[in-house]
mmCIF file with all atom_site columns, C-alpha atoms in Angstrom:
data_model
loop_
_atom_site.group_PDB
_atom_site.id
_atom_site.type_symbol
_atom_site.label_atom_id
_atom_site.label_alt_id
_atom_site.label_comp_id
_atom_site.label_asym_id
_atom_site.label_entity_id
_atom_site.label_seq_id
_atom_site.pdbx_PDB_ins_code
_atom_site.Cartn_x
_atom_site.Cartn_y
_atom_site.Cartn_z
_atom_site.occupancy
_atom_site.B_iso_or_equiv
_atom_site.pdbx_formal_charge
_atom_site.auth_seq_id
_atom_site.auth_comp_id
_atom_site.auth_asym_id
_atom_site.auth_atom_id
_atom_site.pdbx_PDB_model_num
ATOM 1   C CA . MET E 1 1   ? 199.805 -122.233 198.652 1.00 56.00 ? 254 MET E CA 1
ATOM 2   C CA . ALA E 1 2   ? 197.185 -123.142 201.257 1.00 65.00 ? 255 ALA E CA 1
ATOM 3   C CA . ALA E 1 3   ? 197.876 -119.941 203.200 1.00 68.00 ? 256 ALA E CA 1
ATOM 4   C CA . LEU E 1 4   ? 197.263 -117.860 200.075 1.00 74.00 ? 257 LEU E CA 1
ATOM 5   C CA . GLY E 1 5   ? 194.098 -119.816 199.362 1.00 74.00 ? 258 GLY E CA 1
ATOM 6   C CA . VAL E 1 6   ? 192.563 -119.213 202.779 1.00 73.00 ? 259 VAL E CA 1
ATOM 7   C CA . LEU E 1 7   ? 193.057 -115.486 202.203 1.00 76.00 ? 260 LEU E CA 1
ATOM 8   C CA . VAL E 1 8   ? 191.695 -115.439 198.666 1.00 80.00 ? 261 VAL E CA 1
ATOM 9   C CA . VAL E 1 9   ? 188.664 -117.711 199.166 1.00 82.00 ? 262 VAL E CA 1
ATOM 10  C CA . PRO E 1 10  ? 186.789 -115.722 201.881 1.00 83.00 ? 263 PRO E CA 1
ATOM 11  C CA . LEU E 1 11  ? 187.463 -112.316 200.368 1.00 82.00 ? 264 LEU E CA 1
ATOM 12  C CA . GLY E 1 12  ? 186.785 -113.501 196.813 1.00 85.00 ? 265 GLY E CA 1
ATOM 13  C CA . ALA E 1 13  ? 183.600 -115.314 197.873 1.00 85.00 ? 266 ALA E CA 1
ATOM 14  C CA . GLY E 1 14  ? 182.342 -112.223 199.662 1.00 84.00 ? 267 GLY E CA 1
ATOM 15  C CA . TRP E 1 15  ? 183.055 -110.015 196.652 1.00 84.00 ? 268 TRP E CA 1
ATOM 16  C CA . LEU E 1 16  ? 181.321 -112.443 194.262 1.00 87.00 ? 269 LEU E CA 1
ATOM 17  C CA . THR E 1 17  ? 178.319 -112.651 196.601 1.00 86.00 ? 270 THR E CA 1
ATOM 18  C CA . TYR E 1 18  ? 178.099 -108.861 196.655 1.00 83.00 ? 271 TYR E CA 1
ATOM 19  C CA . LEU E 1 19  ? 178.294 -108.652 192.848 1.00 84.00 ? 272 LEU E CA 1
ATOM 20  C CA . TRP E 1 20  ? 175.685 -111.386 192.369 1.00 85.00 ? 273 TRP E CA 1
ATOM 21  C CA . ALA E 1 21  ? 173.289 -109.814 194.867 1.00 82.00 ? 274 ALA E CA 1
ATOM 22  C CA . ASP E 1 22  ? 173.840 -106.384 193.333 1.00 79.00 ? 275 ASP E CA 1
ATOM 23  C CA . TRP E 1 23  ? 173.126 -107.683 189.820 1.00 80.00 ? 276 TRP E CA 1
ATOM 24  C CA . SER E 1 24  ? 170.110 -109.785 190.767 1.00 80.00 ? 277 SER E CA 1
ATOM 25  C CA . LEU E 1 25  ? 168.460 -107.374 193.237 1.00 73.00 ? 278 LEU E CA 1
ATOM 26  C CA . ARG E 1 26  ? 169.357 -103.965 191.864 1.00 67.00 ? 279 ARG E CA 1
ATOM 27  C CA . GLY E 1 27  ? 169.713 -104.567 188.150 1.00 62.00 ? 280 GLY E CA 1
ATOM 28  C CA . GLY E 1 28  ? 166.942 -104.361 185.607 1.00 59.00 ? 281 GLY E CA 1
ATOM 29  C CA . THR E 1 29  ? 167.207 -108.079 184.913 1.00 60.00 ? 282 THR E CA 1
ATOM 30  C CA . GLY E 1 30  ? 163.915 -109.098 186.495 1.00 63.00 ? 283 GLY E CA 1
ATOM 31  C CA . THR E 1 31  ? 165.648 -112.051 188.165 1.00 69.00 ? 284 THR E CA 1
ATOM 32  C CA . PRO E 1 32  ? 163.095 -113.963 190.291 1.00 74.00 ? 285 PRO E CA 1
ATOM 33  C CA . ARG E 1 33  ? 163.875 -113.958 193.999 1.00 73.00 ? 286 ARG E CA 1
ATOM 34  C CA . PHE E 1 34  ? 164.262 -117.738 194.235 1.00 79.00 ? 287 PHE E CA 1
ATOM 35  C CA . VAL E 1 35  ? 166.813 -117.683 191.379 1.00 82.00 ? 288 VAL E CA 1
ATOM 36  C CA . ALA E 1 36  ? 168.758 -114.908 193.101 1.00 80.00 ? 289 ALA E CA 1
ATOM 37  C CA . LEU E 1 37  ? 168.763 -116.847 196.398 1.00 83.00 ? 290 LEU E CA 1
ATOM 38  C CA . LEU E 1 38  ? 169.695 -120.083 194.628 1.00 88.00 ? 291 LEU E CA 1
ATOM 39  C CA . GLY E 1 39  ? 172.687 -118.347 193.066 1.00 88.00 ? 292 GLY E CA 1
ATOM 40  C CA . GLY E 1 40  ? 173.776 -117.117 196.498 1.00 86.00 ? 293 GLY E CA 1
ATOM 41  C CA . ILE E 1 41  ? 173.447 -120.615 197.968 1.00 88.00 ? 294 ILE E CA 1
ATOM 42  C CA . VAL E 1 42  ? 175.527 -122.094 195.130 1.00 91.00 ? 295 VAL E CA 1
ATOM 43  C CA . LEU E 1 43  ? 178.248 -119.471 195.689 1.00 89.00 ? 296 LEU E CA 1
ATOM 44  C CA . ALA E 1 44  ? 178.285 -120.277 199.421 1.00 88.00 ? 297 ALA E CA 1
ATOM 45  C CA . ALA E 1 45  ? 178.507 -124.024 198.730 1.00 89.00 ? 298 ALA E CA 1
ATOM 46  C CA . VAL E 1 46  ? 181.426 -123.561 196.304 1.00 90.00 ? 299 VAL E CA 1
ATOM 47  C CA . ALA E 1 47  ? 183.257 -121.284 198.763 1.00 88.00 ? 300 ALA E CA 1
ATOM 48  C CA . LEU E 1 48  ? 182.779 -123.758 201.627 1.00 85.00 ? 301 LEU E CA 1
ATOM 49  C CA . ALA E 1 49  ? 183.972 -126.634 199.464 1.00 87.00 ? 302 ALA E CA 1
ATOM 50  C CA . ALA E 1 50  ? 187.060 -124.669 198.373 1.00 85.00 ? 303 ALA E CA 1
ATOM 51  C CA . LEU E 1 51  ? 187.999 -123.669 201.915 1.00 81.00 ? 304 LEU E CA 1
ATOM 52  C CA . GLY E 1 52  ? 187.277 -127.174 203.184 1.00 80.00 ? 305 GLY E CA 1
ATOM 53  C CA . ALA E 1 53  ? 189.579 -128.608 200.505 1.00 82.00 ? 306 ALA E CA 1
ATOM 54  C CA . LEU E 1 54  ? 192.387 -126.282 201.615 1.00 77.00 ? 307 LEU E CA 1
ATOM 55  C CA . PHE E 1 55  ? 191.929 -127.454 205.196 1.00 76.00 ? 308 PHE E CA 1
ATOM 56  C CA . ARG E 1 56  ? 192.017 -131.102 204.154 1.00 75.00 ? 309 ARG E CA 1
ATOM 57  C CA . GLU E 1 57  ? 195.201 -130.390 202.181 1.00 70.00 ? 310 GLU E CA 1
ATOM 58  C CA . THR E 1 58  ? 196.919 -129.250 205.366 1.00 65.00 ? 311 THR E CA 1
ATOM 59  C CA . GLY E 1 59  ? 195.164 -131.694 207.680 1.00 66.00 ? 312 GLY E CA 1
ATOM 60  C CA . THR E 1 60  ? 193.591 -128.805 209.563 1.00 69.00 ? 313 THR E CA 1
ATOM 61  C CA . ALA E 1 61  ? 190.070 -128.632 210.960 1.00 65.00 ? 314 ALA E CA 1
ATOM 62  C CA . ALA E 1 62  ? 188.895 -124.993 211.169 1.00 69.00 ? 315 ALA E CA 1
ATOM 63  C CA . GLY E 1 63  ? 185.156 -124.940 211.722 1.00 72.00 ? 316 GLY E CA 1
ATOM 64  C CA . PHE E 1 64  ? 185.330 -121.389 213.082 1.00 75.00 ? 317 PHE E CA 1
ATOM 65  C CA . GLY E 1 65  ? 186.734 -120.097 209.796 1.00 76.00 ? 318 GLY E CA 1
ATOM 66  C CA . LEU E 1 66  ? 184.005 -121.880 207.824 1.00 80.00 ? 319 LEU E CA 1
ATOM 67  C CA . PHE E 1 67  ? 181.347 -120.502 210.168 1.00 81.00 ? 320 PHE E CA 1
ATOM 68  C CA . LEU E 1 68  ? 182.601 -116.942 209.762 1.00 81.00 ? 321 LEU E CA 1
ATOM 69  C CA . LEU E 1 69  ? 182.750 -117.398 205.991 1.00 82.00 ? 322 LEU E CA 1
ATOM 70  C CA . VAL E 1 70  ? 179.043 -118.245 205.895 1.00 83.00 ? 323 VAL E CA 1
ATOM 71  C CA . LEU E 1 71  ? 178.217 -115.293 208.154 1.00 84.00 ? 324 LEU E CA 1
ATOM 72  C CA . GLY E 1 72  ? 180.289 -112.925 206.043 1.00 85.00 ? 325 GLY E CA 1
ATOM 73  C CA . MET E 1 73  ? 178.697 -113.996 202.764 1.00 85.00 ? 326 MET E CA 1
ATOM 74  C CA . GLY E 1 74  ? 175.236 -113.749 204.310 1.00 84.00 ? 327 GLY E CA 1
ATOM 75  C CA . ALA E 1 75  ? 176.038 -110.292 205.644 1.00 84.00 ? 328 ALA E CA 1
ATOM 76  C CA . ALA E 1 76  ? 177.240 -109.191 202.197 1.00 84.00 ? 329 ALA E CA 1
ATOM 77  C CA . TRP E 1 77  ? 173.895 -110.293 200.746 1.00 82.00 ? 330 TRP E CA 1
ATOM 78  C CA . VAL E 1 78  ? 171.924 -108.485 203.463 1.00 80.00 ? 331 VAL E CA 1
ATOM 79  C CA . GLU E 1 79  ? 174.007 -105.341 202.936 1.00 81.00 ? 332 GLU E CA 1
ATOM 80  C CA . VAL E 1 80  ? 173.041 -105.215 199.272 1.00 79.00 ? 333 VAL E CA 1
ATOM 81  C CA . ALA E 1 81  ? 169.377 -105.823 200.065 1.00 74.00 ? 334 ALA E CA 1
ATOM 82  C CA . ASP E 1 82  ? 169.399 -103.111 202.742 1.00 72.00 ? 335 ASP E CA 1
ATOM 83  C CA . SER E 1 83  ? 171.043 -100.600 200.418 1.00 73.00 ? 336 SER E CA 1
ATOM 84  C CA . THR E 1 84  ? 168.580 -101.270 197.601 1.00 73.00 ? 337 THR E CA 1
ATOM 85  C CA . THR E 1 85  ? 165.557 -99.026  197.178 1.00 76.00 ? 338 THR E CA 1
ATOM 86  C CA . ARG E 1 86  ? 162.290 -100.002 195.508 1.00 82.00 ? 339 ARG E CA 1
ATOM 87  C CA . SER E 1 87  ? 161.882 -98.250  192.178 1.00 80.00 ? 340 SER E CA 1
ATOM 88  C CA . GLU E 1 88  ? 158.096 -97.718  192.173 1.00 86.00 ? 341 GLU E CA 1
ATOM 89  C CA . VAL E 1 89  ? 155.720 -95.956  194.574 1.00 91.00 ? 342 VAL E CA 1
ATOM 90  C CA . VAL E 1 90  ? 151.935 -96.291  194.571 1.00 93.00 ? 343 VAL E CA 1
ATOM 91  C CA . SER E 1 91  ? 149.255 -94.471  196.556 1.00 93.00 ? 344 SER E CA 1
ATOM 92  C CA . CYS E 1 92  ? 146.668 -96.859  198.030 1.00 93.00 ? 345 CYS E CA 1
ATOM 93  C CA . ALA E 1 93  ? 143.397 -96.324  199.869 1.00 93.00 ? 346 ALA E CA 1
ATOM 94  C CA . VAL E 1 94  ? 143.240 -97.866  203.342 1.00 91.00 ? 347 VAL E CA 1
ATOM 95  C CA . VAL E 1 95  ? 140.081 -99.928  203.799 1.00 90.00 ? 348 VAL E CA 1
ATOM 96  C CA . GLY E 1 96  ? 138.805 -99.766  207.391 1.00 78.00 ? 349 GLY E CA 1
ATOM 97  C CA . LYS E 1 97  ? 140.894 -99.550  210.544 1.00 82.00 ? 350 LYS E CA 1
ATOM 98  C CA . VAL E 1 98  ? 144.500 -100.620 210.891 1.00 84.00 ? 351 VAL E CA 1
ATOM 99  C CA . ARG E 1 99  ? 144.884 -103.899 212.795 1.00 87.00 ? 352 ARG E CA 1
ATOM 100 C CA . GLN E 1 100 ? 147.758 -104.745 215.147 1.00 88.00 ? 353 GLN E CA 1
ATOM 101 C CA . SER E 1 101 ? 149.409 -108.028 216.035 1.00 90.00 ? 354 SER E CA 1
ATOM 102 C CA . HIS E 1 102 ? 151.998 -108.470 218.781 1.00 86.00 ? 355 HIS E CA 1
ATOM 103 C CA . HIS E 1 103 ? 154.852 -110.929 218.429 1.00 79.00 ? 356 HIS E CA 1
ATOM 104 C CA . PRO E 1 104 ? 156.664 -111.510 221.759 1.00 79.00 ? 357 PRO E CA 1
ATOM 105 C CA . THR E 1 105 ? 160.230 -112.691 222.167 1.00 70.00 ? 358 THR E CA 1
ATOM 106 C CA . PHE E 1 106 ? 161.029 -116.110 223.629 1.00 68.00 ? 359 PHE E CA 1
ATOM 107 C CA . GLY E 1 107 ? 164.235 -115.626 225.582 1.00 62.00 ? 360 GLY E CA 1
ATOM 108 C CA . GLU E 1 108 ? 167.856 -114.914 224.893 1.00 62.00 ? 361 GLU E CA 1
ATOM 109 C CA . GLY E 1 109 ? 168.888 -115.307 221.255 1.00 57.00 ? 362 GLY E CA 1
ATOM 110 C CA . ALA E 1 110 ? 165.322 -115.146 219.947 1.00 57.00 ? 363 ALA E CA 1
ATOM 111 C CA . PRO E 1 111 ? 164.147 -112.336 217.651 1.00 64.00 ? 364 PRO E CA 1
ATOM 112 C CA . GLN E 1 112 ? 163.147 -109.152 219.448 1.00 74.00 ? 365 GLN E CA 1
ATOM 113 C CA . ALA E 1 113 ? 159.506 -108.580 220.307 1.00 78.00 ? 366 ALA E CA 1
ATOM 114 C CA . LYS E 1 114 ? 157.703 -106.511 217.703 1.00 83.00 ? 367 LYS E CA 1
ATOM 115 C CA . THR E 1 115 ? 154.324 -105.144 216.729 1.00 88.00 ? 368 THR E CA 1
ATOM 116 C CA . LEU E 1 116 ? 153.045 -105.434 213.184 1.00 89.00 ? 369 LEU E CA 1
ATOM 117 C CA . TYR E 1 117 ? 150.477 -103.088 211.674 1.00 91.00 ? 370 TYR E CA 1
ATOM 118 C CA . HIS E 1 118 ? 148.199 -104.665 209.090 1.00 91.00 ? 371 HIS E CA 1
ATOM 119 C CA . TYR E 1 119 ? 146.439 -102.688 206.375 1.00 91.00 ? 372 TYR E CA 1
ATOM 120 C CA . GLU E 1 120 ? 143.758 -103.724 203.919 1.00 92.00 ? 373 GLU E CA 1
ATOM 121 C CA . LEU E 1 121 ? 144.429 -101.693 200.803 1.00 92.00 ? 374 LEU E CA 1
ATOM 122 C CA . ASP E 1 122 ? 142.749 -100.751 197.563 1.00 93.00 ? 375 ASP E CA 1
ATOM 123 C CA . CYS E 1 123 ? 145.662 -100.097 195.192 1.00 92.00 ? 376 CYS E CA 1
ATOM 124 C CA . PRO E 1 124 ? 145.646 -99.383  191.443 1.00 92.00 ? 377 PRO E CA 1
ATOM 125 C CA . GLY E 1 125 ? 145.687 -102.625 189.494 1.00 88.00 ? 378 GLY E CA 1
ATOM 126 C CA . GLY E 1 126 ? 144.907 -104.657 192.597 1.00 88.00 ? 379 GLY E CA 1
ATOM 127 C CA . LEU E 1 127 ? 148.446 -104.386 193.962 1.00 88.00 ? 380 LEU E CA 1
ATOM 128 C CA . PHE E 1 128 ? 148.888 -105.318 197.616 1.00 87.00 ? 381 PHE E CA 1
ATOM 129 C CA . PRO E 1 129 ? 145.350 -106.027 198.876 1.00 91.00 ? 382 PRO E CA 1
ATOM 130 C CA . GLU E 1 130 ? 147.062 -106.650 202.227 1.00 90.00 ? 383 GLU E CA 1
ATOM 131 C CA . PHE E 1 131 ? 150.180 -104.954 203.552 1.00 90.00 ? 384 PHE E CA 1
ATOM 132 C CA . SER E 1 132 ? 152.034 -105.185 206.877 1.00 91.00 ? 385 SER E CA 1
ATOM 133 C CA . SER E 1 133 ? 154.700 -103.010 208.420 1.00 90.00 ? 386 SER E CA 1
ATOM 134 C CA . GLU E 1 134 ? 156.537 -102.696 211.738 1.00 87.00 ? 387 GLU E CA 1
ATOM 135 C CA . THR E 1 135 ? 156.018 -98.936  211.465 1.00 86.00 ? 388 THR E CA 1
ATOM 136 C CA . LYS E 1 136 ? 152.581 -97.441  211.974 1.00 86.00 ? 389 LYS E CA 1
ATOM 137 C CA . ALA E 1 137 ? 151.703 -95.146  209.092 1.00 86.00 ? 390 ALA E CA 1
ATOM 138 C CA . ASP E 1 138 ? 149.538 -92.053  209.445 1.00 84.00 ? 391 ASP E CA 1
ATOM 139 C CA . PRO E 1 139 ? 147.159 -92.408  206.472 1.00 84.00 ? 392 PRO E CA 1
ATOM 140 C CA . GLU E 1 140 ? 146.544 -89.106  204.742 1.00 85.00 ? 393 GLU E CA 1
ATOM 141 C CA . GLY E 1 141 ? 142.897 -88.084  204.903 1.00 79.00 ? 394 GLY E CA 1
ATOM 142 C CA . ALA E 1 142 ? 141.920 -90.656  207.546 1.00 76.00 ? 395 ALA E CA 1
ATOM 143 C CA . VAL E 1 143 ? 138.747 -89.899  209.517 1.00 74.00 ? 396 VAL E CA 1
ATOM 144 C CA . ASP E 1 144 ? 138.644 -91.087  213.162 1.00 71.00 ? 397 ASP E CA 1
ATOM 145 C CA . GLY E 1 145 ? 141.533 -93.427  212.448 1.00 70.00 ? 398 GLY E CA 1
ATOM 146 C CA . GLU E 1 146 ? 139.842 -95.078  209.473 1.00 78.00 ? 399 GLU E CA 1
ATOM 147 C CA . GLY E 1 147 ? 140.391 -94.846  205.736 1.00 84.00 ? 400 GLY E CA 1
ATOM 148 C CA . GLY E 1 148 ? 142.830 -92.409  204.184 1.00 89.00 ? 401 GLY E CA 1
ATOM 149 C CA . ARG E 1 149 ? 145.702 -93.203  201.842 1.00 92.00 ? 402 ARG E CA 1
ATOM 150 C CA . ILE E 1 150 ? 149.268 -94.448  202.288 1.00 92.00 ? 403 ILE E CA 1
ATOM 151 C CA . ARG E 1 151 ? 152.160 -94.578  199.848 1.00 92.00 ? 404 ARG E CA 1
ATOM 152 C CA . VAL E 1 152 ? 153.824 -97.951  199.333 1.00 93.00 ? 405 VAL E CA 1
ATOM 153 C CA . ALA E 1 153 ? 157.192 -98.450  197.625 1.00 91.00 ? 406 ALA E CA 1
ATOM 154 C CA . TYR E 1 154 ? 157.661 -101.717 195.746 1.00 89.00 ? 407 TYR E CA 1
ATOM 155 C CA . ASP E 1 155 ? 159.860 -103.560 193.279 1.00 81.00 ? 408 ASP E CA 1
ATOM 156 C CA . PRO E 1 156 ? 157.936 -104.286 190.040 1.00 80.00 ? 409 PRO E CA 1
ATOM 157 C CA . ASP E 1 157 ? 159.826 -107.574 189.715 1.00 74.00 ? 410 ASP E CA 1
ATOM 158 C CA . ARG E 1 158 ? 158.797 -108.607 193.264 1.00 76.00 ? 411 ARG E CA 1
ATOM 159 C CA . ARG E 1 159 ? 162.394 -109.322 194.284 1.00 73.00 ? 412 ARG E CA 1
ATOM 160 C CA . MET E 1 160 ? 161.884 -107.457 197.590 1.00 76.00 ? 413 MET E CA 1
ATOM 161 C CA . ASP E 1 161 ? 158.934 -107.010 199.906 1.00 82.00 ? 414 ASP E CA 1
ATOM 162 C CA . PRO E 1 162 ? 157.044 -103.711 199.662 1.00 88.00 ? 415 PRO E CA 1
ATOM 163 C CA . VAL E 1 163 ? 157.656 -101.064 202.327 1.00 88.00 ? 416 VAL E CA 1
ATOM 164 C CA . LEU E 1 164 ? 156.171 -97.731  203.295 1.00 90.00 ? 417 LEU E CA 1
ATOM 165 C CA . ALA E 1 165 ? 157.500 -95.069  200.936 1.00 89.00 ? 418 ALA E CA 1
ATOM 166 C CA . SER E 1 166 ? 158.924 -93.204  203.942 1.00 88.00 ? 419 SER E CA 1
ATOM 167 C CA . GLU E 1 167 ? 161.103 -96.246  204.718 1.00 84.00 ? 420 GLU E CA 1
ATOM 168 C CA . ASN E 1 168 ? 162.358 -96.739  201.167 1.00 83.00 ? 421 ASN E CA 1
ATOM 169 C CA . VAL E 1 169 ? 165.899 -95.659  202.018 1.00 78.00 ? 422 VAL E CA 1
ATOM 170 C CA . ALA E 1 170 ? 169.327 -97.263  201.751 1.00 71.00 ? 423 ALA E CA 1
ATOM 171 C CA . ILE E 1 171 ? 170.615 -98.378  205.162 1.00 69.00 ? 424 ILE E CA 1
ATOM 172 C CA . GLY E 1 172 ? 173.223 -100.988 204.243 1.00 64.00 ? 425 GLY E CA 1
ATOM 173 C CA . SER E 1 173 ? 176.871 -100.824 205.265 1.00 68.00 ? 426 SER E CA 1
ATOM 174 C CA . PRO E 1 174 ? 179.776 -102.941 203.958 1.00 71.00 ? 427 PRO E CA 1
ATOM 175 C CA . VAL E 1 175 ? 181.611 -102.772 207.314 1.00 74.00 ? 428 VAL E CA 1
ATOM 176 C CA . ILE E 1 176 ? 180.191 -105.894 208.995 1.00 76.00 ? 429 ILE E CA 1
ATOM 177 C CA . PRO E 1 177 ? 180.567 -108.324 206.051 1.00 81.00 ? 430 PRO E CA 1
ATOM 178 C CA . THR E 1 178 ? 184.132 -107.080 205.449 1.00 80.00 ? 431 THR E CA 1
ATOM 179 C CA . ILE E 1 179 ? 185.064 -107.664 209.101 1.00 80.00 ? 432 ILE E CA 1
ATOM 180 C CA . LEU E 1 180 ? 183.505 -111.138 209.144 1.00 81.00 ? 433 LEU E CA 1
ATOM 181 C CA . LEU E 1 181 ? 185.238 -112.207 205.941 1.00 82.00 ? 434 LEU E CA 1
ATOM 182 C CA . ALA E 1 182 ? 188.578 -110.844 207.153 1.00 83.00 ? 435 ALA E CA 1
ATOM 183 C CA . LEU E 1 183 ? 188.125 -112.727 210.444 1.00 81.00 ? 436 LEU E CA 1
ATOM 184 C CA . SER E 1 184 ? 187.322 -115.879 208.462 1.00 80.00 ? 437 SER E CA 1
ATOM 185 C CA . ALA E 1 185 ? 190.612 -115.567 206.591 1.00 79.00 ? 438 ALA E CA 1
ATOM 186 C CA . LEU E 1 186 ? 192.493 -114.810 209.822 1.00 81.00 ? 439 LEU E CA 1
ATOM 187 C CA . ALA E 1 187 ? 190.931 -117.758 211.671 1.00 78.00 ? 440 ALA E CA 1
ATOM 188 C CA . SER E 1 188 ? 191.874 -120.041 208.782 1.00 76.00 ? 441 SER E CA 1
ATOM 189 C CA . LEU E 1 189 ? 195.463 -118.781 208.741 1.00 77.00 ? 442 LEU E CA 1
ATOM 190 C CA . VAL E 1 190 ? 195.775 -119.269 212.513 1.00 78.00 ? 443 VAL E CA 1
ATOM 191 C CA . ALA E 1 191 ? 194.402 -122.811 212.238 1.00 73.00 ? 444 ALA E CA 1
ATOM 192 C CA . ILE E 1 192 ? 196.905 -123.747 209.531 1.00 72.00 ? 445 ILE E CA 1
ATOM 193 C CA . ALA E 1 193 ? 199.812 -122.088 211.347 1.00 74.00 ? 446 ALA E CA 1
ATOM 194 C CA . THR E 1 194 ? 198.891 -123.910 214.565 1.00 74.00 ? 447 THR E CA 1
ATOM 195 C CA . GLU E 1 195 ? 198.713 -127.228 212.728 1.00 68.00 ? 448 GLU E CA 1
ATOM 196 C CA . GLU E 1 196 ? 202.131 -126.637 211.178 1.00 65.00 ? 449 GLU E CA 1
ATOM 197 C CA . ARG E 1 197 ? 203.727 -125.771 214.549 1.00 66.00 ? 450 ARG E CA 1
ATOM 198 C CA . GLU E 1 198 ? 202.253 -128.876 216.152 1.00 61.00 ? 451 GLU E CA 1
ATOM 199 C CA . GLY E 1 199 ? 203.580 -130.950 213.278 1.00 60.00 ? 452 GLY E CA 1
ATOM 200 C CA . GLU E 1 200 ? 207.075 -129.516 213.709 1.00 59.00 ? 453 GLU E CA 1
ATOM 201 C CA . GLY E 1 201 ? 206.938 -130.253 217.430 1.00 54.00 ? 454 GLY E CA 1
ATOM 202 C CA . VAL E 1 202 ? 206.283 -133.961 216.900 1.00 48.00 ? 455 VAL E CA 1
#
């Protein structure tokens, strides 16, 4: 029973995370971002508790399986976010010159160094007075690098950050979360099998 459970829990948790993220981020529900994230956290907590209970049932400690479960569920969430496009696009006037800020890395394991481009915008309805992107836009109609207009894609329900319209594309892939969740199930099965063999050898 425990062996079946450690297969069902990771894969089922990943699928439920995907469905929840898809419904809350892509659907026309207007779900606030914090509610969507809270739902994902609750799903992760339930999945961890279920897998932990199966380990306790067999007397097995399998932290690696639990770790991979969290990574897999997180990757499933990121995959949905990355494959979701913003439904609205607005053309905004750029006020003044584009500013840059440099963010260096701090050694192995730290986020990669990046440059952010900051725009002061005049958008219809006062949307996005300030906007930042890792990609430098080429404002249409700019004179000597100042002014012009850029197109910004955004989610009316503010569930995702705005991006340049040229970057409003789906880039997600289900491959990584599927691999991580499968490895979580495999690691859990190996841990239980190892525990059973050790018990038989006593």
